[in-house]
Amino acid sequence: MKKIFKIITLLLAVTFTSPVFASSFTFSEEFYSGSLNYNQSAKPGEALTARISLKLSKSLKKKNNLDFKANLILFNDGKKIESSQFYLISGKNKKSQTSEYFTALPLSTWLDASKHYEAKVILKVSTLEEKKISLPFSLQETSFNSETLNLNKDNTNIKTNMSAERLSQIEKLNGILYTINPENVYTTKPFVRPVDSERYTAYFGDRRVYKYVTGKSETSLHYGNDYGVPEGTEVRACQDGKVVMAEFRISTGWSVCIEHLPGLYSLYYHLSSLSVEEGEMVKCGEKLGLSGQTGLATGPHLHWEVRLNACAVKPEFFMENYIMENAGYSRTTESLPSSVTKSE
């Protein structure tokens, strides 16, 4: 069987940070060929993303029960820590006769950048032999902010609320965020900010200490970005998608959750009012509601959060070419965090 394997590695400049590596692999087998693009390095709190372009031979396309499966796997010192299945993002291109597949893995903020990491793609076409592709991958050092929040009586009561109603709300949202629907591809475009303001009052990945009026305290992470906008500011969808939650929650007040891709969701918290309902399809920039300070909030703001496979990830990562349309991409990186965690 004829086998050709080629790797092209590109070193790309990135604003305000060290260079980011991106790689493109091309592969050719007897019955299929294609390419694989992925980001060769990232920081904790970002994501490892990969895209496969697959072209089948004419003889293979004529066979019955044609099937394609591929998985992206991340290893730490040889131990598997994350995996995700590729899904179809666009059907066969009439000119190139190719199909495009994509997947993404969240990189927890708890990952140790000093350790050795490696990624692998395992793909299988029809009944042909499984193909394994090793992908060099490095995790970059990063740091996170720390802050202490002194909660008043009302916010202390919300944070320590263990009622059946609040626990039910947490369980419902976690059920949504852990759901991966392979067919639900609503956008492959970069995200945009949900408000015009770039004034942050808190950042993704902040290490927080909540001090209660009782004298007790609790340590936690901040899973999104807070924008310090006045109450009543219009909040818009960061990209096309389906509204899978739109309701009032004890912890986060009036809240909206949008599904964009299989396992990829955006969340909007502490709104003063909603303009959408569960089940609606929304377009990028469409009004979701108005900002406020409902739920656990120390002042008017919008909390914008992005979850990938239930893990909180840095929203800015998805504002760039995360879909890996080509190996030649550049993006800015800022401080960040996350891991698979319960929602509030």
PDB file of N, CA, C and O in Angstrom, residues 6 29 40 73 79 104 164 200 215 294:
ATOM      1  N   LYS A   6       3.628  13.775   5.109  1.00  0.00           N
ATOM      2  CA  LYS A   6       4.372  15.025   5.002  1.00  0.00           C
ATOM      3  C   LYS A   6       3.945  15.970   6.102  1.00  0.00           C
ATOM      4  O   LYS A   6       2.763  16.066   6.411  1.00  0.00           O
ATOM      5  N   GLU A  29      -3.179   7.840   1.323  1.00  0.00           N
ATOM      6  CA  GLU A  29      -3.280   6.391   1.393  1.00  0.00           C
ATOM      7  C   GLU A  29      -3.813   5.877   0.053  1.00  0.00           C
ATOM      8  O   GLU A  29      -4.111   6.655  -0.860  1.00  0.00           O
ATOM      9  N   GLN A  40      -0.273  23.939  17.363  1.00  0.00           N
ATOM     10  CA  GLN A  40       0.779  23.131  17.970  1.00  0.00           C
ATOM     11  C   GLN A  40       1.103  23.546  19.399  1.00  0.00           C
ATOM     12  O   GLN A  40       1.735  22.795  20.135  1.00  0.00           O
ATOM     13  N   ILE A  73      -6.827  12.990  20.701  1.00  0.00           N
ATOM     14  CA  ILE A  73      -6.519  12.562  22.067  1.00  0.00           C
ATOM     15  C   ILE A  73      -5.308  13.335  22.578  1.00  0.00           C
ATOM     16  O   ILE A  73      -4.320  13.493  21.860  1.00  0.00           O
ATOM     17  N   LYS A  79       0.001   9.413  29.494  1.00  0.00           N
ATOM     18  CA  LYS A  79      -1.314   9.080  30.047  1.00  0.00           C
ATOM     19  C   LYS A  79      -2.402   9.902  29.356  1.00  0.00           C
ATOM     20  O   LYS A  79      -2.302  11.120  29.247  1.00  0.00           O
ATOM     21  N   ALA A 104     -12.390  19.878  19.024  1.00  0.00           N
ATOM     22  CA  ALA A 104     -11.630  20.733  19.936  1.00  0.00           C
ATOM     23  C   ALA A 104     -11.592  20.105  21.320  1.00  0.00           C
ATOM     24  O   ALA A 104     -12.568  19.492  21.769  1.00  0.00           O
ATOM     25  N   ALA A 164     -33.110  22.998  47.208  1.00  0.00           N
ATOM     26  CA  ALA A 164     -33.409  22.069  46.116  1.00  0.00           C
ATOM     27  C   ALA A 164     -33.567  22.814  44.797  1.00  0.00           C
ATOM     28  O   ALA A 164     -33.176  22.308  43.738  1.00  0.00           O
ATOM     29  N   TYR A 200     -12.994  45.555  31.235  1.00  0.00           N
ATOM     30  CA  TYR A 200     -13.105  44.363  32.066  1.00  0.00           C
ATOM     31  C   TYR A 200     -13.126  44.757  33.541  1.00  0.00           C
ATOM     32  O   TYR A 200     -12.326  45.578  33.979  1.00  0.00           O
ATOM     33  N   GLY A 215     -18.078  35.434  58.261  1.00  0.00           N
ATOM     34  CA  GLY A 215     -16.675  35.298  58.640  1.00  0.00           C
ATOM     35  C   GLY A 215     -15.988  34.162  57.906  1.00  0.00           C
ATOM     36  O   GLY A 215     -14.758  34.079  57.877  1.00  0.00           O
ATOM     37  N   THR A 294     -28.540  41.059  38.309  1.00  0.00           N
ATOM     38  CA  THR A 294     -29.370  40.054  38.976  1.00  0.00           C
ATOM     39  C   THR A 294     -28.520  38.859  39.390  1.00  0.00           C
ATOM     40  O   THR A 294     -27.466  38.595  38.820  1.00  0.00           O
TER      41      THR A 294
END
